[in-house]
mmCIF file of C-alpha atoms in Angstrom:
data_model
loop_
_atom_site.group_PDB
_atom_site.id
_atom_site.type_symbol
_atom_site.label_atom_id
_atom_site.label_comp_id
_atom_site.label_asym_id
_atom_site.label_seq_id
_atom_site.Cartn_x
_atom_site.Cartn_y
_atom_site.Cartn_z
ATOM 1 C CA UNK A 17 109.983 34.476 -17.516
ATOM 2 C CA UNK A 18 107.034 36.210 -16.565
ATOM 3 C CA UNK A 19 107.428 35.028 -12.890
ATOM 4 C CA UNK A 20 110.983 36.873 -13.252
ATOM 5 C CA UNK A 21 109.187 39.905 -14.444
ATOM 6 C CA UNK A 22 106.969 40.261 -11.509
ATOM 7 C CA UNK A 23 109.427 39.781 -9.209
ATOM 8 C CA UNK A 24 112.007 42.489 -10.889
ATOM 9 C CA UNK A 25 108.788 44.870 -10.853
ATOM 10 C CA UNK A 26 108.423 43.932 -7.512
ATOM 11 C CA UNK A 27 112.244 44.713 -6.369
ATOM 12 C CA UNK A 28 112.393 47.819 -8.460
ATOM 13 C CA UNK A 29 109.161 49.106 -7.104
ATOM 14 C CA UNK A 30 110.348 48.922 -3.559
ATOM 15 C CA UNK A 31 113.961 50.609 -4.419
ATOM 16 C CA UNK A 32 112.262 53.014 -6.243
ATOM 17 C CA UNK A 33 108.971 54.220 -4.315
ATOM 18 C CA UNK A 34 111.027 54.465 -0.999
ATOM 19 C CA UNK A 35 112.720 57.795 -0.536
ATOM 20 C CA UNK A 36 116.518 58.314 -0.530
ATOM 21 C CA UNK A 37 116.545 57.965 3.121
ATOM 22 C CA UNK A 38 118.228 54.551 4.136
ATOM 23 C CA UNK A 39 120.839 56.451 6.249
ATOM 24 C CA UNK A 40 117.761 58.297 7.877
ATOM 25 C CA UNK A 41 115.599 55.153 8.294
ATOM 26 C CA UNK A 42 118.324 52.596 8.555
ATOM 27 C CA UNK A 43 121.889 53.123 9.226
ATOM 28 C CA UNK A 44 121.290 56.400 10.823
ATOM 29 C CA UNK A 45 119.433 54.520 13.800
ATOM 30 C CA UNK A 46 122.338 51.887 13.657
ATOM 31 C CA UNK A 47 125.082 54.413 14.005
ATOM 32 C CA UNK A 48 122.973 55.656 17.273
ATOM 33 C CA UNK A 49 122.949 52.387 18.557
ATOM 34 C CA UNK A 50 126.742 51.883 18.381
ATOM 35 C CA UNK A 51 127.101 55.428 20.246
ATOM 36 C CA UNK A 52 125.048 54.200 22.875
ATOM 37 C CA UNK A 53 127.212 51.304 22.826
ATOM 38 C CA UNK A 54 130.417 52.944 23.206
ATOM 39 C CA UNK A 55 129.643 55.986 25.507
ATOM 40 C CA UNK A 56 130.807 56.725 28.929
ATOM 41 C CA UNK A 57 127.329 55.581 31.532
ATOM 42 C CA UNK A 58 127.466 59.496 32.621
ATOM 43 C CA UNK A 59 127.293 60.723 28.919
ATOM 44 C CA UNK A 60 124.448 58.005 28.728
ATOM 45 C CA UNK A 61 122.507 59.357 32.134
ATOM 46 C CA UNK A 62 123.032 62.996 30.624
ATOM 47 C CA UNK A 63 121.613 62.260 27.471
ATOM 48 C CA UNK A 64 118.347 60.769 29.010
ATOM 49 C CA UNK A 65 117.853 63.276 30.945
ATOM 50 C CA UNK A 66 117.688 65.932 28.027
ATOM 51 C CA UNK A 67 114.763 64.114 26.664
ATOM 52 C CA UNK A 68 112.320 64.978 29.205
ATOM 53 C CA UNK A 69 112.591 68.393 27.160
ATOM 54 C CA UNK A 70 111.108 66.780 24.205
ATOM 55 C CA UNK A 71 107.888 68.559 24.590
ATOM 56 C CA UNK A 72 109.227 71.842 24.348
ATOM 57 C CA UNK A 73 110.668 71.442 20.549
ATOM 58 C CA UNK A 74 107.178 71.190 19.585
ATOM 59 C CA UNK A 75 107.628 68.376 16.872
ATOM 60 C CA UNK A 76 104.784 65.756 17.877
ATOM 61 C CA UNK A 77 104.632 64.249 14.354
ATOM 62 C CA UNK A 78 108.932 63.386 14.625
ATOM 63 C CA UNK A 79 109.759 62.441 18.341
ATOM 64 C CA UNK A 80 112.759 62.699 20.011
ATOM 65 C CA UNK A 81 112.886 60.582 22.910
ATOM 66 C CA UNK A 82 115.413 58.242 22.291
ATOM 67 C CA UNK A 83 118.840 58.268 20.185
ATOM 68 C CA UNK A 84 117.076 56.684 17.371
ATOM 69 C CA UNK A 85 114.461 59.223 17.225
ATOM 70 C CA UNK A 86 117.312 61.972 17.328
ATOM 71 C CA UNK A 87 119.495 60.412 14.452
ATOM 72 C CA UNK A 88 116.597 60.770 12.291
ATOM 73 C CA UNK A 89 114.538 63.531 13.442
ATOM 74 C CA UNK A 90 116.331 65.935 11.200
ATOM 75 C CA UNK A 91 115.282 64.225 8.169
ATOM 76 C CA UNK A 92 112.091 64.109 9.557
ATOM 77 C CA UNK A 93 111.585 67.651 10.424
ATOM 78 C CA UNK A 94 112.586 68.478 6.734
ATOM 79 C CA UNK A 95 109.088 67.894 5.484
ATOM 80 C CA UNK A 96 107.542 70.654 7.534
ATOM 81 C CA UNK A 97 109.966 73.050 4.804
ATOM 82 C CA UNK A 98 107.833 75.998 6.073
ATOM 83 C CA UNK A 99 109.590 75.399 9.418
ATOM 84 C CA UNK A 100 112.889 73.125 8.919
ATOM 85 C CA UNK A 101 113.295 74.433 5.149
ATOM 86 C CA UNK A 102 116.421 76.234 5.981
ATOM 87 C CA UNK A 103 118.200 72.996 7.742
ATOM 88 C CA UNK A 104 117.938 71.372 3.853
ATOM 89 C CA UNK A 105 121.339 72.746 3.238
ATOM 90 C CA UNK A 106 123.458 71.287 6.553
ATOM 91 C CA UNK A 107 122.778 67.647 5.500
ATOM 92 C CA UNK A 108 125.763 67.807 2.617
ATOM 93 C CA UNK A 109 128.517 69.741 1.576
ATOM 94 C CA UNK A 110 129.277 68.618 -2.173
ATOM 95 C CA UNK A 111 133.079 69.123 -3.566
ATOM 96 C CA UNK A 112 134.463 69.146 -6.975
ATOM 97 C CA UNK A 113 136.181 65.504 -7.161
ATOM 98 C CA UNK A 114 138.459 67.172 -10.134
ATOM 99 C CA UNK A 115 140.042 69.989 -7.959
ATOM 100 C CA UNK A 116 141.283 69.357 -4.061
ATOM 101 C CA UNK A 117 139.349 68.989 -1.254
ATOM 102 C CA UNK A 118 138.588 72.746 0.740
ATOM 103 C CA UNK A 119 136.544 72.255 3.989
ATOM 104 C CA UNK A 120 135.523 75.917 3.766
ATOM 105 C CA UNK A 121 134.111 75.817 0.144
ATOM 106 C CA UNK A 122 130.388 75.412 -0.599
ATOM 107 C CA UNK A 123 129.690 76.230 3.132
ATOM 108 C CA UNK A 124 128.598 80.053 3.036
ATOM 109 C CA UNK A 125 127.109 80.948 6.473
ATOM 110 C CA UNK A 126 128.138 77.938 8.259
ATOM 111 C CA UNK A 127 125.196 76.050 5.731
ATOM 112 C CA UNK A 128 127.282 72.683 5.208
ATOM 113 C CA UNK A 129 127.543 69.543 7.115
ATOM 114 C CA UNK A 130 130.831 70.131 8.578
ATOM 115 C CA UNK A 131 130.063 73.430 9.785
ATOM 116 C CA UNK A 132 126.684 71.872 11.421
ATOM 117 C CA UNK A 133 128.300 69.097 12.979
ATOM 118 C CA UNK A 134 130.517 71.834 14.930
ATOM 119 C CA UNK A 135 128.109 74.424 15.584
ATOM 120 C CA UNK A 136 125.172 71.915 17.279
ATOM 121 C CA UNK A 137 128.953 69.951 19.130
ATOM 122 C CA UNK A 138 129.261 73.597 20.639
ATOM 123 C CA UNK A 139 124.970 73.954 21.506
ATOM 124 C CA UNK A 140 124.776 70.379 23.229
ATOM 125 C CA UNK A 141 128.035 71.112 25.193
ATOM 126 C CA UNK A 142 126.668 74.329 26.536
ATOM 127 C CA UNK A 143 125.394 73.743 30.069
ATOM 128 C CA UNK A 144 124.087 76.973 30.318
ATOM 129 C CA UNK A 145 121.731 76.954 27.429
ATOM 130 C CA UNK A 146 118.246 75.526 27.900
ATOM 131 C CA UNK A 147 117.551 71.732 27.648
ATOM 132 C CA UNK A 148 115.615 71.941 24.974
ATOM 133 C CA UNK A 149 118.014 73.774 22.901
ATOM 134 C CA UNK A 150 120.405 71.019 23.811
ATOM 135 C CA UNK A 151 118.256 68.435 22.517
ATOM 136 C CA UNK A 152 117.547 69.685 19.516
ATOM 137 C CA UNK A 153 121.615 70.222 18.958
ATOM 138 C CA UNK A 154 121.906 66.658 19.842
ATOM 139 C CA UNK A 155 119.672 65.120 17.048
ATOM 140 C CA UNK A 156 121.771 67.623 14.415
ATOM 141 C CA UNK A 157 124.549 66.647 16.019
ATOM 142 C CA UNK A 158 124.553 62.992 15.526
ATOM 143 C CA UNK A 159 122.148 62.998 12.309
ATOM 144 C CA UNK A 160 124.783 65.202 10.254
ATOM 145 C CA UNK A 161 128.234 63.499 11.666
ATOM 146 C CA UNK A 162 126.114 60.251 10.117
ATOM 147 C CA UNK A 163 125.490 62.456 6.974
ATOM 148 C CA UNK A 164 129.163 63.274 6.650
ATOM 149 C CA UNK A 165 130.263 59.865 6.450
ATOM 150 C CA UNK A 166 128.285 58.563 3.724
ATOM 151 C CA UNK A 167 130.538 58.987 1.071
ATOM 152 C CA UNK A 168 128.346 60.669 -1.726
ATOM 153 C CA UNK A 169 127.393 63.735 0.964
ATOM 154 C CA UNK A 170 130.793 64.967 0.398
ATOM 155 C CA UNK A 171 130.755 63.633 -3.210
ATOM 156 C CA UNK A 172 131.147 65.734 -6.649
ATOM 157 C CA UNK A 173 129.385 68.880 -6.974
ATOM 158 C CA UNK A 174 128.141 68.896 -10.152
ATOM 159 C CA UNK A 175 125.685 65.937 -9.771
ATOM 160 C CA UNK A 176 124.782 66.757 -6.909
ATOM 161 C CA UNK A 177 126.399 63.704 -5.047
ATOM 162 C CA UNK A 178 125.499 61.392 -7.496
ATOM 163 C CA UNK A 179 121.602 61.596 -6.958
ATOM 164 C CA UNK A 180 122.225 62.735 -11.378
ATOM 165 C CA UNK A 181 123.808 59.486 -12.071
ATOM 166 C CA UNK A 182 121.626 56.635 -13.227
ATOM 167 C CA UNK A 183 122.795 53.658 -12.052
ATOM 168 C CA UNK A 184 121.486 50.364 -12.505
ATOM 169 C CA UNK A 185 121.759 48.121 -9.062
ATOM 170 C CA UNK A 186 122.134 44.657 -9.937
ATOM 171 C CA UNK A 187 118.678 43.675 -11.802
ATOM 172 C CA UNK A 188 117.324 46.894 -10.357
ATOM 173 C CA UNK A 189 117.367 49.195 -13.084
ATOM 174 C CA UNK A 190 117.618 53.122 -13.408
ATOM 175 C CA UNK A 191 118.253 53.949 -9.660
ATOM 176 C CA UNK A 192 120.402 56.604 -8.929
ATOM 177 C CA UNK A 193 124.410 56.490 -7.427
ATOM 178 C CA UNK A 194 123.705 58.576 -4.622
ATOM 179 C CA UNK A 195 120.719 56.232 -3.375
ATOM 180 C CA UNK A 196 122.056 52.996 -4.144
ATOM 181 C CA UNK A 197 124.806 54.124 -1.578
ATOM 182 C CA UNK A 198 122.152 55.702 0.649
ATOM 183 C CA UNK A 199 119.647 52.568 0.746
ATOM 184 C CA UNK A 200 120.838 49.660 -0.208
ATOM 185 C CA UNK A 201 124.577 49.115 0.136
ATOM 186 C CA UNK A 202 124.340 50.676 3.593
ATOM 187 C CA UNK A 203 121.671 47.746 4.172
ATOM 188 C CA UNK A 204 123.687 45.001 3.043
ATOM 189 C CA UNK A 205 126.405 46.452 5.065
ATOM 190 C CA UNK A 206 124.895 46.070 8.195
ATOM 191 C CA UNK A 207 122.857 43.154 7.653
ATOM 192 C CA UNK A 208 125.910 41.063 6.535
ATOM 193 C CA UNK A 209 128.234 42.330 8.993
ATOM 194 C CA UNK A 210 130.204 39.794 10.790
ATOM 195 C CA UNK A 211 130.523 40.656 14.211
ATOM 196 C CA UNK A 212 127.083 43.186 14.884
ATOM 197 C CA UNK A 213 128.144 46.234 13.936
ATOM 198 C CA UNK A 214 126.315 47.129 17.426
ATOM 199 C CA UNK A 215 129.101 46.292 19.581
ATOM 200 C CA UNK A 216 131.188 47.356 22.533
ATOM 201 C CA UNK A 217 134.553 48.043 20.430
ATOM 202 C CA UNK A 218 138.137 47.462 22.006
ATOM 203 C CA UNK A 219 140.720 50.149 22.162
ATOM 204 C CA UNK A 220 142.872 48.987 18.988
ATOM 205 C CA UNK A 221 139.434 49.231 17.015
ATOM 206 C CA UNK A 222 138.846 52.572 18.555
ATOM 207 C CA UNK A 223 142.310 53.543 17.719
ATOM 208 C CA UNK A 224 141.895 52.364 14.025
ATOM 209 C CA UNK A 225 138.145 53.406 13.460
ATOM 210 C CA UNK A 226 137.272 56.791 15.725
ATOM 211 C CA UNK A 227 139.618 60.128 15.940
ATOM 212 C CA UNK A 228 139.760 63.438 13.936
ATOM 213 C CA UNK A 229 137.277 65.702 13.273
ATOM 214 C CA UNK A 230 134.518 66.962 10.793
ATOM 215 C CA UNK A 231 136.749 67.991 8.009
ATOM 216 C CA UNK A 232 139.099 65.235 8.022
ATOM 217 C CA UNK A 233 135.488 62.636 8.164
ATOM 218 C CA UNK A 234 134.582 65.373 4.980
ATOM 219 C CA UNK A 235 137.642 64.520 3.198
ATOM 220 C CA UNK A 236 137.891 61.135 3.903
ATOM 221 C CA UNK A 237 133.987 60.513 2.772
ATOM 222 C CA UNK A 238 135.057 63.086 -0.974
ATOM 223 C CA UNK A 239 138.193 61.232 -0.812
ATOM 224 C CA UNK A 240 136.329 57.518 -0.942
ATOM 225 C CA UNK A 241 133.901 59.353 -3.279
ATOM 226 C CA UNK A 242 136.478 61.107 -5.678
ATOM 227 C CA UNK A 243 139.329 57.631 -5.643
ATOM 228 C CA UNK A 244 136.676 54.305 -5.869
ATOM 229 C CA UNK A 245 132.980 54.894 -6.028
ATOM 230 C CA UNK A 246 132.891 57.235 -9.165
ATOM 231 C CA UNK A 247 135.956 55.504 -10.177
ATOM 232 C CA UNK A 248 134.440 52.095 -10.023
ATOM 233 C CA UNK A 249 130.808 53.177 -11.206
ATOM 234 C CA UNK A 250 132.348 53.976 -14.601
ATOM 235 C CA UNK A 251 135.266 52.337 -14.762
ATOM 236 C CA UNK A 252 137.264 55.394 -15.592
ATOM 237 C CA UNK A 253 139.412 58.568 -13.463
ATOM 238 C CA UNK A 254 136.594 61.279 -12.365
ATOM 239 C CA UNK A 255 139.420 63.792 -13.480
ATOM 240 C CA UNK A 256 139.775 62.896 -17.305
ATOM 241 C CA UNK A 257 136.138 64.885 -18.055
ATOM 242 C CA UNK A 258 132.449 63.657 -18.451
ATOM 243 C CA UNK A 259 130.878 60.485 -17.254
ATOM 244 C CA UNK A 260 128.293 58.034 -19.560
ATOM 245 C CA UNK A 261 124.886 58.921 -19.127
ATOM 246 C CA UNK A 262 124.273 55.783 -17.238
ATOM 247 C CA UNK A 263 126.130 52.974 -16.235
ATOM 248 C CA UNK A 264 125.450 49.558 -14.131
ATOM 249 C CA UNK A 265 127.071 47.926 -10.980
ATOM 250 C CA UNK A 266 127.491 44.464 -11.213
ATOM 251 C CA UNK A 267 127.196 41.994 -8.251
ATOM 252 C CA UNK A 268 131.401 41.660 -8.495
ATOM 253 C CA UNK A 269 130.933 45.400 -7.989
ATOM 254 C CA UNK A 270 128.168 45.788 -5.299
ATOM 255 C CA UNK A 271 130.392 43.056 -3.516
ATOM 256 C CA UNK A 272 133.481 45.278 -3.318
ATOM 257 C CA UNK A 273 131.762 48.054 -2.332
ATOM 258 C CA UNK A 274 130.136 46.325 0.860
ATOM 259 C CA UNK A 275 133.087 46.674 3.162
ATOM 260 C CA UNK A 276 133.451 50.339 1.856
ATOM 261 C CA UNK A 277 129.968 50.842 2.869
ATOM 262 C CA UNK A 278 130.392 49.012 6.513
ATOM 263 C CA UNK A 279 133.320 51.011 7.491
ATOM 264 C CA UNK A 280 131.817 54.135 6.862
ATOM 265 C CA UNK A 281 128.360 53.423 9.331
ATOM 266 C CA UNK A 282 130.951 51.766 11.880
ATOM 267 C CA UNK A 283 133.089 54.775 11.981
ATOM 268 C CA UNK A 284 130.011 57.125 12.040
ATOM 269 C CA UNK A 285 128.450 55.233 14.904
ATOM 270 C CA UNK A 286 131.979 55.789 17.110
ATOM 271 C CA UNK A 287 132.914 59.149 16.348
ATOM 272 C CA UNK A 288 128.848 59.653 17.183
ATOM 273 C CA UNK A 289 130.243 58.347 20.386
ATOM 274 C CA UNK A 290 133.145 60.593 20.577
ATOM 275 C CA UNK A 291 131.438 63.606 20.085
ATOM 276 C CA UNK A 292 128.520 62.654 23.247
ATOM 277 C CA UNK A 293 131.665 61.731 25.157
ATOM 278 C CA UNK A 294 133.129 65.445 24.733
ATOM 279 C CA UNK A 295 130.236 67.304 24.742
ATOM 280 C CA UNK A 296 129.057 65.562 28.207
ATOM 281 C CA UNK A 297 132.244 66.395 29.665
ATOM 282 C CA UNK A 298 132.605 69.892 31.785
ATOM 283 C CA UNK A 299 134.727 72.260 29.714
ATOM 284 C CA UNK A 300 134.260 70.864 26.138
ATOM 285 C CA UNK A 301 135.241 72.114 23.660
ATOM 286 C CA UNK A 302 134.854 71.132 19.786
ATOM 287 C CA UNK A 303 138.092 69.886 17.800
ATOM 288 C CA UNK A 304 138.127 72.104 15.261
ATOM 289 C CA UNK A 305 136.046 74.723 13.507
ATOM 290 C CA UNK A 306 135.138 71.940 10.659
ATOM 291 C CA UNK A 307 134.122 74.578 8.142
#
């Protein structure tokens, strides 16, 4: 028993003492990788040669040399908030799960994920603007289309995505819903993944997997959000009222939710790859507004 005890400690204390970052740390450098996987070799060549501008965005403590540097940079430049503070808002855009999804709600000045993911498409695409100004729109770029398909980014707006739900993971008590989907279901996703989720993918994969734009990868992430994870967290329909102050997911549970999870990061990683594509090309132009 005690041996169990230590352990648990052990396991909680690494959930817990980590920040909510997995996506940053983890499956935000995965989805890069399966962009660079699945991009044209010219959109490739362009991309490297934007980093030789590195120097001028004046970040030494977060590089950006490489795509895994610029799927997490944004996260990184967050804790200079003296700086970056005003950035804290493009990393979500939180909907009521009881009404219907609106792409242009909680996005006031453009300050929402969709909006970003547009704005810093149009910046990269913009051959006339400096390189430096292009870099830094690529690392927004592909950091917030990661954001915006983790479900709970687009989840409920009155906790906040989940990060005020207390959710036990497993034997790992008194996490929060939010970062279980975050950290360690996007882990498990990847790791477990049968093929690599780094891959060169085929045309019917592309066809199932990549397409649309930032508010349809919005509503599909509230959507996933609003229909099974609060849904299956509590056993109950988000729309009849108030949740339990806690609640637990059980390994049955974590299990379902894996595949959820692994679709999400694929689908990030290739539309990550779509936008590059687009942006390289001469006369780009985004999809849509997104917000």
């Amino acid at each position: 028993m005690m041996r169990f005890l230590t352990v648990l400690a052990s396991v909680t204390l690494a959930f817990q003492a980590a920040p909510a970052m997995a996506w940053g740390f983890f499956a935000h450098t995965v989805t890069g990788e399966i962009a660079l996987a699945n991009i044209r070799p010219d959109t490739r060549a362009a991309i490297d040669r934007l980093y030789a501008a590195e120097p001028q965005i004046g970040t030494p403590d977060c590089p950006l040399s490489t795509m895994a540097e610029a799927t997490v940079w944004p996260d990184c430049v967050r804790r200079e908030g003296w700086r970056w503070g005003y950035t804290a808002a493009w990393h979500y855009q939180t909907e009521p799960v009881t009404q219907d999804y609106d792409v242009r709600k909680n996005c006031s000045g453009g300050n929402c994920v969709s909006a970003q993911v547009t704005r810093n498409h149009r910046i990269l695409a913009d051959e006339s603007l400096p390189d430096n100004v292009r870099l830094e729109a690529l690392a927004f770029m592909a950091h917030f289309a990661g954001d915006i398909h983790m479900p709970l980014h687009s989840g409920d707006w009155d906790d906040r995505g989940g990060n005020d739900r207390v959710v036990d993971y497993g034997i790992v008590p008194e996490l929060n819903l939010h970062w279980i989907w975050d950290g360690p279901l996007a882990e498990r996703a990847i790791t477990s993944a049968r093929p690599s989720l780094v891959r060169r993918y085929g045309a019917a994969e592309l066809a199932e997997l990549a397409g649309g734009g930032p508010a349809d990868w919005g509503r599909e992430s509230w959507q996933i959000s609003r229909s099974f994870i609060y849904r299956q967290a509590y056993d109950c329909n988000p729309c009849d009222g108030s949740f339990p102050d806690r609640t637990a997911l059980s390994q049955e549970a974590i299990a379902e939710a894996i595949p959820v999870a692994e679709r999400r990061v694929t689908q990030a990683g290739l539309r990550i790859a779509q936008l590059l594509d687009s942006a390289m090309a001469p006369g780009s132009l985004p999809q849509e507004d997104g917000a």
